Amino acid sequence: MIALLARDLTLAIRAGGGFGLGLAFFLILAVLVPLGVGPEGEILARIAPGILWVGALLACLLSLDRIFALDFEDGSLDLLATAPIPLEGVVSIKALAHWLTTGLPLTLAAPVLGVLFSLPATGYLWLVVSLTLGTPALSVIGTFGAALTVGLKRGGLLLSLLVLPMYIPTLVFGAEVVARGAAGLSVTTPLVLLAGITFGAAALLPFASAMVIRINLR
Amino acid sequence: MTSLWEYANPRKFMATTGWLLPLISMLAAVCVTVGLIWGFFFTPDDFRQGSTVKIVFIHVPAAMMAINAWVMMLIASLIWLIRRHHVSALAAKAAAPVGVVMTLIALFTGAIWGQPMWGTWWAWDPRLTSFLILFLFYLGYVAMWAAIDDPDTGADLTAVLCLVGSVFAVLSRYAAIFWNQGLHQGASLSVAPGERMDMTYKLPLYVSMLGFGLLFLALVLAGTRTEIRARRMKALIARERMV
């Protein structure tokens, strides 16, 4: 499994486009929003949690169809499905690799963008915490979506239609953590709910993803 | 001893629905017509809401069926995954477009009702938001069916999607409630007309609800029959090509 993780990471970094693309998209989005909304600090600070979370979500979405598509095309997905490790494990590793190459960089880059949005100082900690807790859920849910659409020729657009509604709870609770943290309120409730979604999704969705891949490979 | 599972046999299903469908359609037409005409023309205007209250006779049944359609799809998907009865998968497929339309009707009539009542077409109220989200889930489900060529693969994938989607739809609903109350301190707009209602409104509303339920049933049966016929036709064409 570690070998698989290493392979996926190497592929993501060397194959070009996948690794930095999400991050670059996140940056571009963060530049575009103030240009569209206007440069007033108060408004930006108010919408910062939401914008940063929506940005993370969209950046995550960009690289989703790469999770299985390449492996499906060159046949290595069939090999992985018949490999001695269970397919559920393969799917989890794939999700982890996706998180390491998109979710983690986004989490690390977000505080810098928080400065651009003049986020209140108290918000930074919660921004990082909520993204660390929430982006794994995005990767796991996205892996399920990618597994659903892996056999389709033009799955990309369908993928976003399927996955984005499922991102809603994560988005709501994640942005709420940042908003409350920035306002100095208690963040316990949304934080617990966010963690619940992440752990619940990570525990259950790989089974659904593996099932869907088996159907797609049939 | 007859069991419900007999109807998983397409022939038995076709034979039974063949005479059942016109009956249900007739009943649905009668109930909807009676419910709506009674509701629109033979109920008094509400003392606060005036005549706009009458849109309730479309809005509430449509909203009810929008949710029930998804529940029915969920059950049908489960039956397909567990017992692999094709009719069940086709019924789920047939229910989705009806659910889309019911959701749209509920959203539109809600907007038309909301404009004079709340002074706005749309508010980010939890109920409204969760209906919009439900609509998105329906769209994804329908698009998934449309995207796959192989019928069995399509049935399998959409069934799993329906199961997972249901969990997330429920989660989204609670997220929407949480989000709005958390940010805006309690929405004062309540969309619960059924509670303080007088019998003069309730009776036609019940008739209309029954009518919408029957209408849904009739549309799903008709859709399922169409799907079964389409499959038979495909099989016939394939057989002809082989000869």
Short mmCIF file of C-alpha atoms in Angstrom, two decimals:
data_model
loop_
_atom_site.label_atom_id
_atom_site.label_comp_id
_atom_site.label_asym_id
_atom_site.label_seq_id
_atom_site.Cartn_x
_atom_site.Cartn_y
_atom_site.Cartn_z
CA MET A 1 0.00 0.00 0.00
CA ILE A 2 2.88 2.32 0.76
CA ALA A 3 4.35 1.47 -2.62
CA LEU A 4 1.03 2.40 -4.22
CA LEU A 5 0.96 5.68 -2.34
CA ALA A 6 4.52 6.43 -3.42
CA ARG A 7 3.68 5.55 -7.00
CA ASP A 8 0.63 7.81 -7.05
CA LEU A 9 2.53 10.68 -5.51
CA THR A 10 5.41 10.34 -7.96
CA LEU A 11 2.99 10.18 -10.87
CA ALA A 12 1.12 13.24 -9.67
CA ILE A 13 4.31 15.25 -9.29
CA ARG A 14 6.11 14.08 -12.42
CA ALA A 15 3.24 13.78 -14.86
CA GLY A 16 2.88 17.55 -14.80
CA GLY A 17 -0.22 19.66 -14.55
CA GLY A 18 -1.85 17.75 -11.74
CA PHE A 19 0.13 18.79 -8.74
CA GLY A 20 0.47 22.54 -9.02
CA LEU A 21 -2.65 23.13 -11.04
CA GLY A 22 -5.10 23.08 -8.16
CA LEU A 23 -2.94 25.42 -6.14
CA ALA A 24 -2.53 27.82 -9.05
CA PHE A 25 -6.29 27.77 -9.61
CA PHE A 26 -6.83 28.58 -5.94
CA LEU A 27 -4.48 31.56 -6.22
CA ILE A 28 -6.11 32.85 -9.39
CA LEU A 29 -9.54 32.60 -7.81
CA ALA A 30 -8.32 34.52 -4.77
CA VAL A 31 -7.05 37.28 -7.06
CA LEU A 32 -10.21 37.39 -9.14
CA VAL A 33 -12.67 37.70 -6.28
CA PRO A 34 -11.42 41.06 -4.93
CA LEU A 35 -11.28 42.34 -8.50
CA GLY A 36 -14.89 41.38 -8.96
CA VAL A 37 -16.23 42.35 -5.54
CA GLY A 38 -14.16 45.46 -4.94
CA PRO A 39 -11.15 46.12 -2.74
CA GLU A 40 -12.93 47.20 0.48
CA GLY A 41 -11.30 45.38 3.38
CA GLU A 42 -14.45 44.96 5.45
CA ILE A 43 -16.43 43.24 2.72
CA LEU A 44 -13.49 41.01 1.84
CA ALA A 45 -12.95 40.04 5.45
CA ARG A 46 -16.62 39.16 5.75
CA ILE A 47 -16.71 36.93 2.67
CA ALA A 48 -13.18 35.54 3.12
CA PRO A 49 -14.16 32.28 4.90
CA GLY A 50 -16.74 31.43 2.28
CA ILE A 51 -14.57 32.38 -0.69
CA LEU A 52 -11.54 30.50 0.59
CA TRP A 53 -13.64 27.41 1.21
CA VAL A 54 -15.39 27.58 -2.16
CA GLY A 55 -11.99 28.09 -3.77
CA ALA A 56 -10.57 25.03 -2.02
CA LEU A 57 -13.58 23.03 -3.12
CA LEU A 58 -13.29 24.04 -6.77
CA ALA A 59 -9.53 23.52 -6.81
CA CYS A 60 -10.11 20.06 -5.40
CA LEU A 61 -12.68 19.34 -8.08
CA LEU A 62 -10.22 20.19 -10.86
CA SER A 63 -7.95 17.25 -10.23
CA LEU A 64 -10.62 14.68 -9.37
CA ASP A 65 -10.97 13.08 -12.78
CA ARG A 66 -7.26 12.29 -12.74
CA ILE A 67 -7.61 9.96 -9.76
CA PHE A 68 -8.71 6.94 -11.75
CA ALA A 69 -8.86 8.02 -15.40
CA LEU A 70 -5.20 7.41 -16.26
CA ASP A 71 -5.10 4.07 -14.47
CA PHE A 72 -8.31 3.07 -16.19
CA GLU A 73 -6.95 3.92 -19.62
CA ASP A 74 -3.67 2.03 -19.38
CA GLY A 75 -5.25 -0.94 -17.64
CA SER A 76 -3.48 -0.66 -14.33
CA LEU A 77 -6.83 -0.24 -12.58
CA ASP A 78 -7.69 -3.82 -13.56
CA LEU A 79 -4.42 -4.96 -12.05
CA LEU A 80 -5.09 -3.01 -8.89
CA ALA A 81 -8.56 -4.54 -8.65
CA THR A 82 -7.10 -8.04 -8.77
CA ALA A 83 -4.12 -7.20 -6.57
CA PRO A 84 -3.81 -8.92 -3.17
CA ILE A 85 -4.77 -5.74 -1.29
CA PRO A 86 -8.53 -5.08 -1.11
CA LEU A 87 -9.94 -2.56 -3.53
CA GLU A 88 -11.30 -0.55 -0.60
CA GLY A 89 -7.70 -0.06 0.53
CA VAL A 90 -6.63 0.97 -2.96
CA VAL A 91 -9.40 3.53 -3.06
CA SER A 92 -8.45 4.92 0.34
CA ILE A 93 -4.82 5.21 -0.74
CA LYS A 94 -5.88 6.99 -3.90
CA ALA A 95 -7.92 9.42 -1.85
CA LEU A 96 -4.98 9.96 0.48
CA ALA A 97 -2.66 10.61 -2.45
CA HIS A 98 -5.19 13.09 -3.86
CA TRP A 99 -5.38 14.85 -0.52
CA LEU A 100 -1.59 15.02 -0.19
CA THR A 101 -1.28 16.59 -3.62
CA THR A 102 -4.22 19.01 -3.47
CA GLY A 103 -5.78 19.34 -0.03
CA LEU A 104 -2.55 19.70 1.90
CA PRO A 105 -0.99 22.36 -0.35
CA LEU A 106 -4.27 24.28 -0.28
CA THR A 107 -4.32 24.16 3.50
CA LEU A 108 -0.77 25.44 3.66
CA ALA A 109 -1.41 28.18 1.11
CA ALA A 110 -4.69 29.37 2.60
CA PRO A 111 -3.23 31.58 5.38
CA VAL A 112 -1.29 33.56 2.78
CA LEU A 113 -4.52 34.17 0.91
CA GLY A 114 -6.17 35.07 4.19
CA VAL A 115 -3.80 38.04 4.30
CA LEU A 116 -4.97 39.12 0.85
CA PHE A 117 -8.54 39.01 2.11
CA SER A 118 -7.63 40.88 5.32
CA LEU A 119 -9.03 38.07 7.43
CA PRO A 120 -9.09 38.96 11.15
CA ALA A 121 -6.08 37.61 13.03
CA THR A 122 -8.17 35.22 15.08
CA GLY A 123 -9.38 33.50 11.91
CA TYR A 124 -6.06 32.08 10.70
CA LEU A 125 -5.82 29.27 13.19
CA TRP A 126 -9.38 28.17 12.47
CA LEU A 127 -8.87 28.52 8.73
CA VAL A 128 -5.98 26.08 8.88
CA VAL A 129 -7.75 23.78 11.33
CA SER A 130 -10.98 23.66 9.32
CA LEU A 131 -9.15 23.04 6.04
CA THR A 132 -7.00 20.33 7.61
CA LEU A 133 -10.10 18.63 8.94
CA GLY A 134 -12.36 19.28 5.96
CA THR A 135 -10.27 18.78 2.82
CA PRO A 136 -9.83 15.01 3.44
CA ALA A 137 -13.63 14.73 3.20
CA LEU A 138 -13.46 16.56 -0.15
CA SER A 139 -10.89 14.05 -1.41
CA VAL A 140 -12.85 11.02 -0.21
CA ILE A 141 -16.16 12.22 -1.63
CA GLY A 142 -14.41 13.21 -4.83
CA THR A 143 -12.86 9.77 -5.11
CA PHE A 144 -16.33 8.29 -5.01
CA GLY A 145 -17.44 10.65 -7.77
CA ALA A 146 -14.36 9.83 -9.83
CA ALA A 147 -15.02 6.13 -9.36
CA LEU A 148 -18.60 6.58 -10.55
CA THR A 149 -17.61 8.34 -13.75
CA VAL A 150 -14.41 6.45 -14.54
CA GLY A 151 -15.82 4.48 -17.45
CA LEU A 152 -17.42 7.47 -19.14
CA LYS A 153 -15.80 9.26 -22.03
CA ARG A 154 -16.70 12.76 -20.94
CA GLY A 155 -17.12 12.27 -17.25
CA GLY A 156 -15.61 15.60 -16.18
CA LEU A 157 -18.72 17.75 -16.31
CA LEU A 158 -20.94 15.00 -14.93
CA LEU A 159 -18.41 14.52 -12.17
CA SER A 160 -18.82 18.09 -10.98
CA LEU A 161 -22.61 17.82 -11.14
CA LEU A 162 -22.49 14.70 -8.98
CA VAL A 163 -19.82 15.76 -6.53
CA LEU A 164 -20.61 19.41 -5.85
CA PRO A 165 -23.99 18.80 -4.15
CA MET A 166 -22.28 16.27 -1.90
CA TYR A 167 -19.71 18.90 -0.93
CA ILE A 168 -22.38 21.16 0.54
CA PRO A 169 -22.29 19.94 4.17
CA THR A 170 -18.49 20.10 4.27
CA LEU A 171 -18.54 23.59 2.80
CA VAL A 172 -21.19 24.84 5.22
CA PHE A 173 -19.50 23.55 8.35
CA GLY A 174 -15.99 24.40 7.17
CA ALA A 175 -16.82 28.00 6.31
CA GLU A 176 -18.81 28.29 9.52
CA VAL A 177 -15.78 27.29 11.59
CA VAL A 178 -13.70 30.03 9.99
CA ALA A 179 -16.46 32.63 10.21
CA ARG A 180 -17.07 31.94 13.88
CA GLY A 181 -13.38 31.71 14.63
CA ALA A 182 -12.73 35.07 12.96
CA ALA A 183 -15.60 36.61 14.91
CA GLY A 184 -14.24 35.20 18.16
CA LEU A 185 -17.21 32.91 18.80
CA SER A 186 -17.19 29.32 19.94
CA VAL A 187 -16.43 26.96 17.05
CA THR A 188 -17.11 23.64 18.80
CA THR A 189 -20.37 22.69 17.10
CA PRO A 190 -19.38 23.20 13.46
CA LEU A 191 -15.93 21.78 14.15
CA VAL A 192 -17.37 18.58 15.59
CA LEU A 193 -19.84 18.27 12.72
CA LEU A 194 -17.05 18.84 10.19
CA ALA A 195 -14.92 16.18 11.85
CA GLY A 196 -17.94 13.88 11.87
CA ILE A 197 -18.42 14.27 8.13
CA THR A 198 -14.75 13.70 7.41
CA PHE A 199 -14.38 10.60 9.56
CA GLY A 200 -17.77 9.23 8.52
CA ALA A 201 -16.97 9.72 4.84
CA ALA A 202 -13.48 8.27 5.21
CA ALA A 203 -14.88 5.22 7.00
CA LEU A 204 -17.84 4.44 4.74
CA LEU A 205 -17.35 5.92 1.28
CA PRO A 206 -14.36 3.74 0.24
CA PHE A 207 -16.74 0.76 0.30
CA ALA A 208 -19.12 2.53 -2.06
CA SER A 209 -16.22 3.64 -4.27
CA ALA A 210 -14.78 0.13 -4.45
CA MET A 211 -18.21 -1.27 -5.29
CA VAL A 212 -18.66 1.27 -8.04
CA ILE A 213 -15.23 0.51 -9.50
CA ARG A 214 -16.01 -3.19 -9.57
CA ILE A 215 -19.20 -2.41 -11.48
CA ASN A 216 -17.31 -0.18 -13.89
CA LEU A 217 -14.64 -2.80 -14.55
CA ARG A 218 -17.16 -5.57 -15.11
CA MET B 1 -49.74 -17.76 -1.97
CA THR B 2 -48.97 -14.64 -3.90
CA SER B 3 -46.16 -12.39 -2.90
CA LEU B 4 -45.25 -8.87 -3.86
CA TRP B 5 -42.10 -10.14 -5.56
CA GLU B 6 -44.16 -11.69 -8.34
CA TYR B 7 -44.41 -8.23 -9.83
CA ALA B 8 -40.66 -8.29 -10.34
CA ASN B 9 -41.48 -10.45 -13.33
CA PRO B 10 -41.85 -7.96 -16.19
CA ARG B 11 -44.63 -9.97 -17.84
CA LYS B 12 -46.70 -10.11 -14.68
CA PHE B 13 -45.93 -6.44 -14.09
CA MET B 14 -47.02 -5.46 -17.60
CA ALA B 15 -50.18 -7.54 -17.40
CA THR B 16 -51.21 -6.11 -14.04
CA THR B 17 -50.34 -2.50 -14.76
CA GLY B 18 -52.02 -2.82 -18.13
CA TRP B 19 -55.43 -2.62 -16.51
CA LEU B 20 -54.31 -0.86 -13.34
CA LEU B 21 -52.70 2.13 -15.03
CA PRO B 22 -55.81 3.55 -16.74
CA LEU B 23 -57.68 3.14 -13.47
CA ILE B 24 -55.04 4.98 -11.45
CA SER B 25 -54.73 7.67 -14.12
CA MET B 26 -58.48 8.24 -14.05
CA LEU B 27 -58.52 8.42 -10.27
CA ALA B 28 -55.54 10.78 -10.30
CA ALA B 29 -57.21 13.06 -12.84
CA VAL B 30 -60.42 13.12 -10.83
CA CYS B 31 -58.65 13.81 -7.53
CA VAL B 32 -56.38 16.51 -8.90
CA THR B 33 -59.24 18.23 -10.72
CA VAL B 34 -61.60 18.05 -7.77
CA GLY B 35 -58.90 19.08 -5.30
CA LEU B 36 -57.71 22.04 -7.35
CA ILE B 37 -61.14 23.33 -8.40
CA TRP B 38 -62.45 22.93 -4.88
CA GLY B 39 -59.34 24.61 -3.54
CA PHE B 40 -59.26 27.46 -6.03
CA PHE B 41 -62.93 28.36 -6.35
CA PHE B 42 -64.83 27.00 -3.37
CA THR B 43 -62.68 28.02 -0.44
CA PRO B 44 -62.89 31.48 1.14
CA ASP B 45 -59.96 33.89 0.93
CA ASP B 46 -57.67 33.84 3.92
CA PHE B 47 -58.12 36.91 6.12
CA ARG B 48 -54.40 37.62 6.16
CA GLN B 49 -53.03 36.14 2.98
CA GLY B 50 -56.00 36.85 0.72
CA SER B 51 -56.44 34.68 -2.31
CA THR B 52 -52.73 33.91 -2.60
CA VAL B 53 -53.17 31.21 0.02
CA LYS B 54 -54.76 29.05 -2.63
CA ILE B 55 -51.46 28.21 -4.27
CA VAL B 56 -51.02 25.92 -1.29
CA PHE B 57 -53.13 23.35 -3.11
CA ILE B 58 -50.37 22.89 -5.68
CA HIS B 59 -47.35 23.83 -3.63
CA VAL B 60 -47.71 21.45 -0.71
CA PRO B 61 -48.62 18.30 -2.67
CA ALA B 62 -45.81 18.93 -5.15
CA ALA B 63 -43.29 19.45 -2.35
CA MET B 64 -44.52 16.32 -0.63
CA MET B 65 -44.18 14.25 -3.78
CA ALA B 66 -40.73 15.70 -4.53
CA ILE B 67 -39.44 14.16 -1.32
CA ASN B 68 -41.48 10.98 -1.59
CA ALA B 69 -40.20 10.39 -5.11
CA TRP B 70 -36.63 10.36 -3.81
CA VAL B 71 -37.60 7.97 -1.00
CA MET B 72 -39.24 5.71 -3.54
CA MET B 73 -36.10 5.82 -5.71
CA LEU B 74 -34.04 4.93 -2.66
CA ILE B 75 -36.20 1.90 -1.86
CA ALA B 76 -36.29 0.80 -5.49
CA SER B 77 -32.49 1.14 -5.71
CA LEU B 78 -32.06 -0.96 -2.59
CA ILE B 79 -34.33 -3.66 -4.01
CA TRP B 80 -32.34 -3.62 -7.24
CA LEU B 81 -29.02 -3.90 -5.42
CA ILE B 82 -30.17 -6.67 -3.12
CA ARG B 83 -32.56 -8.75 -5.20
CA ARG B 84 -31.70 -7.56 -8.71
CA HIS B 85 -35.22 -7.15 -10.03
CA HIS B 86 -34.99 -5.19 -13.24
CA VAL B 87 -38.44 -3.66 -12.91
CA SER B 88 -37.32 -2.07 -9.68
CA ALA B 89 -34.33 -0.36 -11.31
CA LEU B 90 -36.52 0.83 -14.17
CA ALA B 91 -39.09 2.21 -11.73
CA ALA B 92 -36.35 4.20 -10.03
CA LYS B 93 -35.28 5.52 -13.41
CA ALA B 94 -38.85 6.46 -14.28
CA ALA B 95 -39.41 8.23 -10.96
CA ALA B 96 -36.46 10.60 -11.28
CA PRO B 97 -37.84 12.93 -13.99
CA VAL B 98 -41.16 13.11 -12.15
CA GLY B 99 -39.25 14.07 -9.02
CA VAL B 100 -37.41 16.78 -10.96
CA VAL B 101 -40.67 18.27 -12.17
CA MET B 102 -42.29 18.07 -8.72
CA THR B 103 -39.29 19.84 -7.19
CA LEU B 104 -39.45 22.52 -9.87
CA ILE B 105 -43.18 23.02 -9.33
CA ALA B 106 -42.63 23.34 -5.60
CA LEU B 107 -39.81 25.85 -6.12
CA PHE B 108 -41.74 27.94 -8.64
CA THR B 109 -45.04 28.02 -6.80
CA GLY B 110 -43.07 28.77 -3.67
CA ALA B 111 -41.47 31.76 -5.39
CA ILE B 112 -44.84 32.95 -6.70
CA TRP B 113 -46.33 32.59 -3.24
CA GLY B 114 -43.32 34.10 -1.52
CA GLN B 115 -43.30 37.27 -3.59
CA PRO B 116 -46.54 38.79 -2.20
CA MET B 117 -46.12 37.19 1.24
CA TRP B 118 -42.50 37.89 2.08
CA GLY B 119 -41.83 40.56 -0.54
CA THR B 120 -39.16 38.43 -2.17
CA TRP B 121 -39.01 35.69 -4.75
CA TRP B 122 -36.28 33.82 -3.01
CA ALA B 123 -34.86 33.69 0.49
CA TRP B 124 -32.01 31.54 1.73
CA ASP B 125 -34.33 29.88 4.14
CA PRO B 126 -33.31 26.34 5.16
CA ARG B 127 -36.39 24.75 3.60
CA LEU B 128 -35.99 26.56 0.32
CA THR B 129 -32.27 25.87 0.22
CA SER B 130 -32.64 22.18 0.91
CA PHE B 131 -35.18 21.93 -1.89
CA LEU B 132 -32.77 23.56 -4.30
CA ILE B 133 -30.12 21.06 -3.17
CA LEU B 134 -32.57 18.20 -3.65
CA PHE B 135 -33.13 19.50 -7.18
CA LEU B 136 -29.37 19.35 -7.82
CA PHE B 137 -29.25 15.77 -6.57
CA TYR B 138 -32.09 14.86 -8.94
CA LEU B 139 -30.22 16.47 -11.84
CA GLY B 140 -27.09 14.48 -11.05
CA TYR B 141 -29.08 11.26 -10.86
CA VAL B 142 -30.85 11.84 -14.17
CA ALA B 143 -27.59 12.87 -15.85
CA MET B 144 -25.91 9.72 -14.56
CA TRP B 145 -28.59 7.52 -16.12
CA ALA B 146 -28.30 9.39 -19.38
CA ALA B 147 -24.51 9.10 -19.49
CA ILE B 148 -24.23 5.31 -19.41
CA ASP B 149 -24.97 3.07 -22.36
CA ASP B 150 -25.06 -0.35 -20.75
CA PRO B 151 -28.41 -0.68 -18.90
CA ASP B 152 -27.20 -2.96 -16.11
CA THR B 153 -24.11 -0.91 -15.37
CA GLY B 154 -26.29 2.17 -15.40
CA ALA B 155 -28.74 0.63 -12.96
CA ASP B 156 -25.94 -0.45 -10.62
CA LEU B 157 -24.10 2.87 -10.65
CA THR B 158 -27.20 5.01 -10.25
CA ALA B 159 -28.43 2.79 -7.43
CA VAL B 160 -25.19 3.31 -5.50
CA LEU B 161 -25.34 7.01 -6.35
CA CYS B 162 -28.89 7.14 -5.01
CA LEU B 163 -27.87 5.51 -1.72
CA VAL B 164 -24.86 7.74 -1.16
CA GLY B 165 -26.75 10.76 -2.47
CA SER B 166 -29.56 10.16 0.03
CA VAL B 167 -27.15 10.30 2.93
CA PHE B 168 -25.67 13.52 1.63
CA ALA B 169 -29.07 15.00 0.80
CA VAL B 170 -30.16 14.47 4.41
CA LEU B 171 -26.85 15.88 5.66
CA SER B 172 -27.23 18.90 3.38
CA ARG B 173 -30.68 19.54 4.72
CA TYR B 174 -29.39 19.69 8.28
CA ALA B 175 -26.38 21.68 7.14
CA ALA B 176 -28.73 24.21 5.56
CA ILE B 177 -30.75 24.52 8.76
CA PHE B 178 -27.60 24.87 10.81
CA TRP B 179 -26.05 27.35 8.41
CA ASN B 180 -28.96 29.73 8.27
CA GLN B 181 -29.84 29.73 11.94
CA GLY B 182 -26.18 29.99 12.79
CA LEU B 183 -25.53 32.98 10.56
CA HIS B 184 -28.76 34.89 10.47
CA GLN B 185 -30.24 34.08 13.84
CA GLY B 186 -33.38 32.17 13.03
CA ALA B 187 -35.35 32.61 9.86
CA SER B 188 -38.64 34.23 10.72
CA LEU B 189 -40.18 32.88 7.53
CA SER B 190 -42.00 29.69 8.27
CA VAL B 191 -43.30 27.63 5.39
CA ALA B 192 -45.57 25.40 7.44
CA PRO B 193 -49.10 26.12 6.39
CA GLY B 194 -50.51 22.76 7.40
CA GLU B 195 -50.56 23.50 11.08
CA ARG B 196 -52.98 26.26 11.82
CA MET B 197 -55.28 25.37 9.03
CA ASP B 198 -59.01 25.30 9.04
CA MET B 199 -60.93 22.27 7.84
CA THR B 200 -62.26 24.24 4.86
CA TYR B 201 -58.69 24.33 3.55
CA LYS B 202 -57.58 20.98 4.84
CA LEU B 203 -60.13 18.85 3.02
CA PRO B 204 -59.39 20.06 -0.52
CA LEU B 205 -55.70 19.94 0.35
CA TYR B 206 -55.99 16.29 1.28
CA VAL B 207 -57.84 15.55 -1.94
CA SER B 208 -55.16 17.37 -3.90
CA MET B 209 -52.39 15.51 -2.06
CA LEU B 210 -54.04 12.20 -2.81
CA GLY B 211 -54.38 13.29 -6.42
CA PHE B 212 -50.69 14.20 -6.69
CA GLY B 213 -49.75 10.89 -5.11
CA LEU B 214 -51.86 8.98 -7.61
CA LEU B 215 -50.54 11.13 -10.42
CA PHE B 216 -46.98 10.27 -9.39
CA LEU B 217 -47.88 6.59 -9.24
CA ALA B 218 -49.48 6.74 -12.69
CA LEU B 219 -46.51 8.57 -14.21
CA VAL B 220 -44.02 6.14 -12.68
CA LEU B 221 -46.00 3.13 -13.88
CA ALA B 222 -46.30 4.61 -17.36
CA GLY B 223 -42.59 5.41 -17.39
CA THR B 224 -41.66 1.94 -16.20
CA ARG B 225 -43.86 0.36 -18.86
CA THR B 226 -42.19 2.50 -21.50
CA GLU B 227 -38.76 1.44 -20.25
CA ILE B 228 -39.72 -2.24 -20.31
CA ARG B 229 -41.08 -1.90 -23.85
CA ALA B 230 -37.93 -0.06 -24.93
CA ARG B 231 -35.82 -2.90 -23.57
CA ARG B 232 -37.92 -5.51 -25.32
CA MET B 233 -37.56 -3.59 -28.55
CA LYS B 234 -33.80 -3.41 -28.11
CA ALA B 235 -33.68 -7.15 -27.48
CA LEU B 236 -35.77 -7.79 -30.58
CA ILE B 237 -33.55 -5.60 -32.74
CA ALA B 238 -30.46 -7.31 -31.38
CA ARG B 239 -31.95 -10.72 -32.12
CA GLU B 240 -32.85 -9.70 -35.66
CA ARG B 241 -29.29 -8.57 -36.29
CA MET B 242 -27.98 -11.92 -35.15
CA VAL B 243 -30.08 -13.91 -37.59
#
